[in-house]
Coordinates of C-alpha atoms in Angstrom, one line a residue:
X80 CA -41.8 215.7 4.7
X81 CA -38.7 215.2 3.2
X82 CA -35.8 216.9 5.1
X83 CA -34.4 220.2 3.7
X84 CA -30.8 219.5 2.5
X85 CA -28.0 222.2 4.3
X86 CA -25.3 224.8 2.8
X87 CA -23.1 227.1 4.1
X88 CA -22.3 230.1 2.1
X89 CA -19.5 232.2 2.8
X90 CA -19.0 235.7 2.4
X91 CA -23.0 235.5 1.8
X92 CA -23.5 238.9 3.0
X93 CA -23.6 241.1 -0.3
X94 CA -22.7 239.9 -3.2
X95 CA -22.2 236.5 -5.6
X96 CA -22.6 234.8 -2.1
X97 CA -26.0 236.4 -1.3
X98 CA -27.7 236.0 -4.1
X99 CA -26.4 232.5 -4.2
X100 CA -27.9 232.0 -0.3
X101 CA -31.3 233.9 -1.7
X102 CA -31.2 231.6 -4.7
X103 CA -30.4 228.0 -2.6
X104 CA -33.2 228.9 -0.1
X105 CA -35.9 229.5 -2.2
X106 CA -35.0 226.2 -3.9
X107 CA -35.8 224.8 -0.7
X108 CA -32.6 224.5 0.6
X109 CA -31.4 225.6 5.0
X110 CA -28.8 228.3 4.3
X111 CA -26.5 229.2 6.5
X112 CA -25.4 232.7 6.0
X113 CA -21.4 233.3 6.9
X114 CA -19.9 237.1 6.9
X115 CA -17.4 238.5 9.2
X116 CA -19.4 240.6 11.7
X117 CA -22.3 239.3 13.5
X118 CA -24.5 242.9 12.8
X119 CA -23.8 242.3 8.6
X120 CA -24.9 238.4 9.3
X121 CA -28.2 239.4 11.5
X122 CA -29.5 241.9 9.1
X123 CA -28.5 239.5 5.6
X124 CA -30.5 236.9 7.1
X125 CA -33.6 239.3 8.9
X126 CA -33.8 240.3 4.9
X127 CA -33.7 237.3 3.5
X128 CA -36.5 235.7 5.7
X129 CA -38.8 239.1 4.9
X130 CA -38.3 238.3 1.5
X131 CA -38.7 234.4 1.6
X132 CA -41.2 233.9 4.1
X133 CA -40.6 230.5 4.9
X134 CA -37.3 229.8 4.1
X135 CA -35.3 228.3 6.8
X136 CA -32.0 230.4 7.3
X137 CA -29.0 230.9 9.8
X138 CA -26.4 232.4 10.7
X139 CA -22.6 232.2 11.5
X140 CA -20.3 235.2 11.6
X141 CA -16.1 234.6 12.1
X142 CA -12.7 236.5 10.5
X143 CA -11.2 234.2 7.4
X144 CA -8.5 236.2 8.4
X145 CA -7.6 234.1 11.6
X146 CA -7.2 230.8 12.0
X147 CA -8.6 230.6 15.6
X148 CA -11.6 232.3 14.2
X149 CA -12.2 230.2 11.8
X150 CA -11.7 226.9 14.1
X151 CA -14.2 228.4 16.8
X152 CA -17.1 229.0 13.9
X153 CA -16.0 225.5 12.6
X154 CA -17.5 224.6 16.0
X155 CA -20.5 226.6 15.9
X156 CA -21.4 225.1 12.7
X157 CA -20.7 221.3 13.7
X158 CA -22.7 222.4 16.8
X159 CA -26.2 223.8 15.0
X160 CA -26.1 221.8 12.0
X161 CA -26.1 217.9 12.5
X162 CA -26.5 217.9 8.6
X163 CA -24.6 219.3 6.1
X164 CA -24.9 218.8 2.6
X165 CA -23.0 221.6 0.5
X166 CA -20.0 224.1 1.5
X167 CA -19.6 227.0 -1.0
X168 CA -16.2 228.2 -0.3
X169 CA -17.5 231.9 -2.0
X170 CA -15.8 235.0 0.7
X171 CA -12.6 236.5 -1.2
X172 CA -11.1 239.9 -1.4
X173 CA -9.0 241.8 -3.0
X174 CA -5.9 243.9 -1.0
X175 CA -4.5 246.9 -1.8
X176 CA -1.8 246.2 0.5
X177 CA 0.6 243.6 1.8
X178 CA -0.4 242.8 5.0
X179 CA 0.9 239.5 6.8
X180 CA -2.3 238.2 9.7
X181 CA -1.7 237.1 13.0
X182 CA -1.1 233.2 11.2
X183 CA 2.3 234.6 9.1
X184 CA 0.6 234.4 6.2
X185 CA -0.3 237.1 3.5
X186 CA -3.8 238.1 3.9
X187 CA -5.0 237.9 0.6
X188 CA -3.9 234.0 0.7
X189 CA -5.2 233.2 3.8
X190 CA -8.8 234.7 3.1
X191 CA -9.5 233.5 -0.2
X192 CA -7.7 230.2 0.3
X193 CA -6.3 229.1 3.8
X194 CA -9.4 229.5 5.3
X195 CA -11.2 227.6 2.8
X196 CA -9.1 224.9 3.1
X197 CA -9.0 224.5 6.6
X198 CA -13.0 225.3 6.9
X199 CA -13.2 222.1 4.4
X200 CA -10.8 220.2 6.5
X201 CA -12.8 220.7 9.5
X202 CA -16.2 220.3 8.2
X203 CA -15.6 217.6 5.9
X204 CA -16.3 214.5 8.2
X205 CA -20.0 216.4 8.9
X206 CA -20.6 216.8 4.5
X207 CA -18.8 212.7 4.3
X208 CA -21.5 211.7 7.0
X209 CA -24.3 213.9 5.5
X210 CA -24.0 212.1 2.5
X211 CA -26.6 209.9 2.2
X212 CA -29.0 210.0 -0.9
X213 CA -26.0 212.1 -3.0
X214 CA -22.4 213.0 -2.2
X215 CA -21.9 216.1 -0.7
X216 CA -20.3 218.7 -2.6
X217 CA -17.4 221.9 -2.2
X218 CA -17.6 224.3 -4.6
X219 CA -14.4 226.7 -4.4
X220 CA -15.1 230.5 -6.1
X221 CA -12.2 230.5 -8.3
X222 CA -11.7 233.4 -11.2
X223 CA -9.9 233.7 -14.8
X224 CA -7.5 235.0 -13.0
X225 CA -5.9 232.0 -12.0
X226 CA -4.9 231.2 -15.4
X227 CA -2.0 234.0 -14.5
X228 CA -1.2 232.9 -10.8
X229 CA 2.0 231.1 -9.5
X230 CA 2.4 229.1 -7.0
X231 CA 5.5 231.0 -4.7
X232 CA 5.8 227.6 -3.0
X233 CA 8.7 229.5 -0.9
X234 CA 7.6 232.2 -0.8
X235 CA 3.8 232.1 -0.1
X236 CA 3.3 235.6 1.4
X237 CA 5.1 236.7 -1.3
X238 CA 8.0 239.1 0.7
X239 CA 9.8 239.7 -2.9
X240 CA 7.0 239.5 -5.5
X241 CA 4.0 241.2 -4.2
X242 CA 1.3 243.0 -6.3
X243 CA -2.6 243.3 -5.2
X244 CA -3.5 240.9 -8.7
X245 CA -0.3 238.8 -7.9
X246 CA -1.3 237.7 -4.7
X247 CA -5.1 237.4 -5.9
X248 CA -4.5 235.3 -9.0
X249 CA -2.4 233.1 -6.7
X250 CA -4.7 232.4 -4.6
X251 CA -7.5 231.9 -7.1
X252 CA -5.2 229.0 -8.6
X253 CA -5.3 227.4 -5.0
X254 CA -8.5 227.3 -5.0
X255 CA -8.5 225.6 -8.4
X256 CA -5.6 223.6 -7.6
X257 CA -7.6 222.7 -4.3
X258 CA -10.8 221.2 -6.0
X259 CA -8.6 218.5 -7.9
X260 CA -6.4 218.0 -4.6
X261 CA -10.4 217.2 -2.9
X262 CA -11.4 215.3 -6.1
X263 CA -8.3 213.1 -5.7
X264 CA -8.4 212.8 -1.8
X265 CA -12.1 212.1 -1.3
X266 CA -14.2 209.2 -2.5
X267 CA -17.0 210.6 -5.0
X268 CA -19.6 208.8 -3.5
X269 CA -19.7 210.6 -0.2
X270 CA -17.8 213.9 -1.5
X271 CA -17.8 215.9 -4.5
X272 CA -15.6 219.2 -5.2
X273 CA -15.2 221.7 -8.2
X274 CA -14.1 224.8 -8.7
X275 CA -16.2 228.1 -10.3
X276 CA -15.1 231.2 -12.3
X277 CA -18.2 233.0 -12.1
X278 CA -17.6 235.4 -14.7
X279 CA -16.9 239.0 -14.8
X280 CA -19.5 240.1 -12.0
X281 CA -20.4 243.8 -10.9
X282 CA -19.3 243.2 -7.0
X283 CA -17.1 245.3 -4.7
X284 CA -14.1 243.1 -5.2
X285 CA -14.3 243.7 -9.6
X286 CA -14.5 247.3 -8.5
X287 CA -11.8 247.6 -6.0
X288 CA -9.4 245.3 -7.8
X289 CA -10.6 245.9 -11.6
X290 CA -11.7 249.8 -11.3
X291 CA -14.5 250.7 -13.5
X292 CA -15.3 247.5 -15.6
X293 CA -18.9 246.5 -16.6
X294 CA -20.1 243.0 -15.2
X295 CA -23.4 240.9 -15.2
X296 CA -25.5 240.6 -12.3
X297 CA -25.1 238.9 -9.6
X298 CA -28.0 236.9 -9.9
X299 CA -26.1 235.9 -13.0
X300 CA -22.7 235.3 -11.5
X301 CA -24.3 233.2 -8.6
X302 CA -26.2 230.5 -11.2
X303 CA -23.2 227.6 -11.7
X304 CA -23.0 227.4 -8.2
X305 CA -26.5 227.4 -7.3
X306 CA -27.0 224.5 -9.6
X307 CA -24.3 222.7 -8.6
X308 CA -25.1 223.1 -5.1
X309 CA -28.5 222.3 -5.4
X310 CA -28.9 219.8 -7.7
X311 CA -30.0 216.7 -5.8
X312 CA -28.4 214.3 -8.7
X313 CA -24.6 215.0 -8.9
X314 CA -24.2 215.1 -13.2
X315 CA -20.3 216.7 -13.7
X316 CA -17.2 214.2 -12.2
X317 CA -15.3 215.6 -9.1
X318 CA -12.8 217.8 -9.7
X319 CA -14.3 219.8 -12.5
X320 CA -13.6 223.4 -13.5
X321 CA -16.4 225.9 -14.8
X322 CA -15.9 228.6 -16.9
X323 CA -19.1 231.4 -16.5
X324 CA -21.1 228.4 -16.7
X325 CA -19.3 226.0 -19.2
X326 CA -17.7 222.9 -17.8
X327 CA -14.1 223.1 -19.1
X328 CA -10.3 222.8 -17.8
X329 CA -8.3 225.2 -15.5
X330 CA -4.8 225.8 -16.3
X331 CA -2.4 223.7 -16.7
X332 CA -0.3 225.1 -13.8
X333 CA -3.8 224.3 -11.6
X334 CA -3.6 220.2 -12.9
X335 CA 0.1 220.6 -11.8
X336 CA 0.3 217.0 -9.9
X337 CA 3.4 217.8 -8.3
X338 CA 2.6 221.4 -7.1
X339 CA -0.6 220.2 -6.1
X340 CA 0.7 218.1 -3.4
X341 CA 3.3 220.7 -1.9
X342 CA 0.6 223.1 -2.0
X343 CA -1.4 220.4 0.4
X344 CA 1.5 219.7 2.2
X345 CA 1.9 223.5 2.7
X346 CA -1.4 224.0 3.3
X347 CA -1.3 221.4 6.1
X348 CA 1.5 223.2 7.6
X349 CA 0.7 226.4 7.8
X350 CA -2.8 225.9 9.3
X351 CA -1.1 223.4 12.2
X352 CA -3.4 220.8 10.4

């Protein structure tokens, strides 16, 4: 029997990134369900196995908040998966105030981005090893919206320019800008990364950072990363940007060469990388 191939979803709870864990498990694939309290995990994953009996599921549940959280369930994933194939870098939110976390950073940036990239970081000699009849892949939940962010490269908690979409559409275009960085950094034949607007999607964060806007399914919002995750064949070159399901550019400011590396150099920084 040939071995299951293994993802991690974040912020797979509810969502883009459970119906993209439902999805990649009855394809076949071991899912490892991520969310930040361990009762949200327990019960996404006792649903998921009613509903796909015989899918083979687990969970992890840490803050993307902190930085020591994130580093301990870095360890409990290196410790209960020898194998790991795919990270879908999915949890975001969207704040309706500044707040600054326990790291100095602004929380908005260190949830939807920071996190990711030191959760990649960490886990990224596991995916390089794991690579063995495909690269392994990162696929970074970016939006439309980072076609309006700027990089505040002094000012990343923004102290003197912050709005709720300000601090979201930057952090959207690091997680653009950080799928190139990968691409760049990481030889395709072991690792893979690309970045995903999903399209406008009925979740929480559309409604808490939208208001009342009418989206597609999530089902529907969760389908470019499914098949980029599991695919077993990787078909689009590393790097690449996806547009609601059409392989296309990001913004210019994301393909940014210069910003791109103070971003990683930032990035390295400010997670003591």
């Amino acid at each position: 029997m040939t071995e299951r191939r293994v993802v991690l979803v974040t912020g797979s709870t509810d969502g883009i990134g459970r119906a993209t864990a439902r999805a990649l498990a009855a394809g076949g694939m071991k899912v490892i369900l991520h969310g930040r309290t361990k009762l949200k995990v327990d019960a996404a994953v006792a649903a998921l196995s009613q509903e796909l009996p015989g899918a083979e599921l687990d969970g992890v549940s840490f803050d993307l908040g902190s930085q020591a959280a994130v580093r301990r369930g870095a360890e409990q994933i290196l410790a209960r998966a020898p194998a790991l194939h795919v990270l879908v870098n999915n949890a975001g939110i969207y704040a309706d105030e500044r707040v600054v976390t326990e790291d100095g950073a602004e929380l908005t940036f260190a949830v939807n981005y920071l996190a990711a990239f030191l959760l990649t970081e960490l886990l990224a000699p596991r995916l390089e090893a794991s690579a063995t009849a495909a690269p392994s892949r990162v696929i970074n939940l970016s939006s439309v919206a980072h076609t309006r962010g700027r990089i505040h490269i002094d000012d990343l908690t923004l102290s003197s320019a912050w709005t709720g979409y300000a601090a979201y559409a930057m952090s959207k275009l690091a997680t653009a800008m950080h799928a190139i960085s990968l691409a760049d950094k990481r030889a395709p034949a072991v690792l893979v990364a690309y970045a995903v607007h999903p399209g406008v999607i009925q979740t929480k964060l559309l409604r808490q950072g939208f208001g009342p806007i009418a989206g597609a399914t999530v089902e529907v919002g969760a389908r470019s990363v499914v098949r980029l995750a599991g695919e077993e064949i990787v078909t689009a070159p590393s790097g690449s940007y996806f547009n609601d399901g059409v392989q296309g550019q990001p913004a210019p400011a994301a393909r940014d060469a210069a910003m791109r590396a103070a971003l990683w150099d930032a990035s390295l920084r400010l997670t003591g990388l």
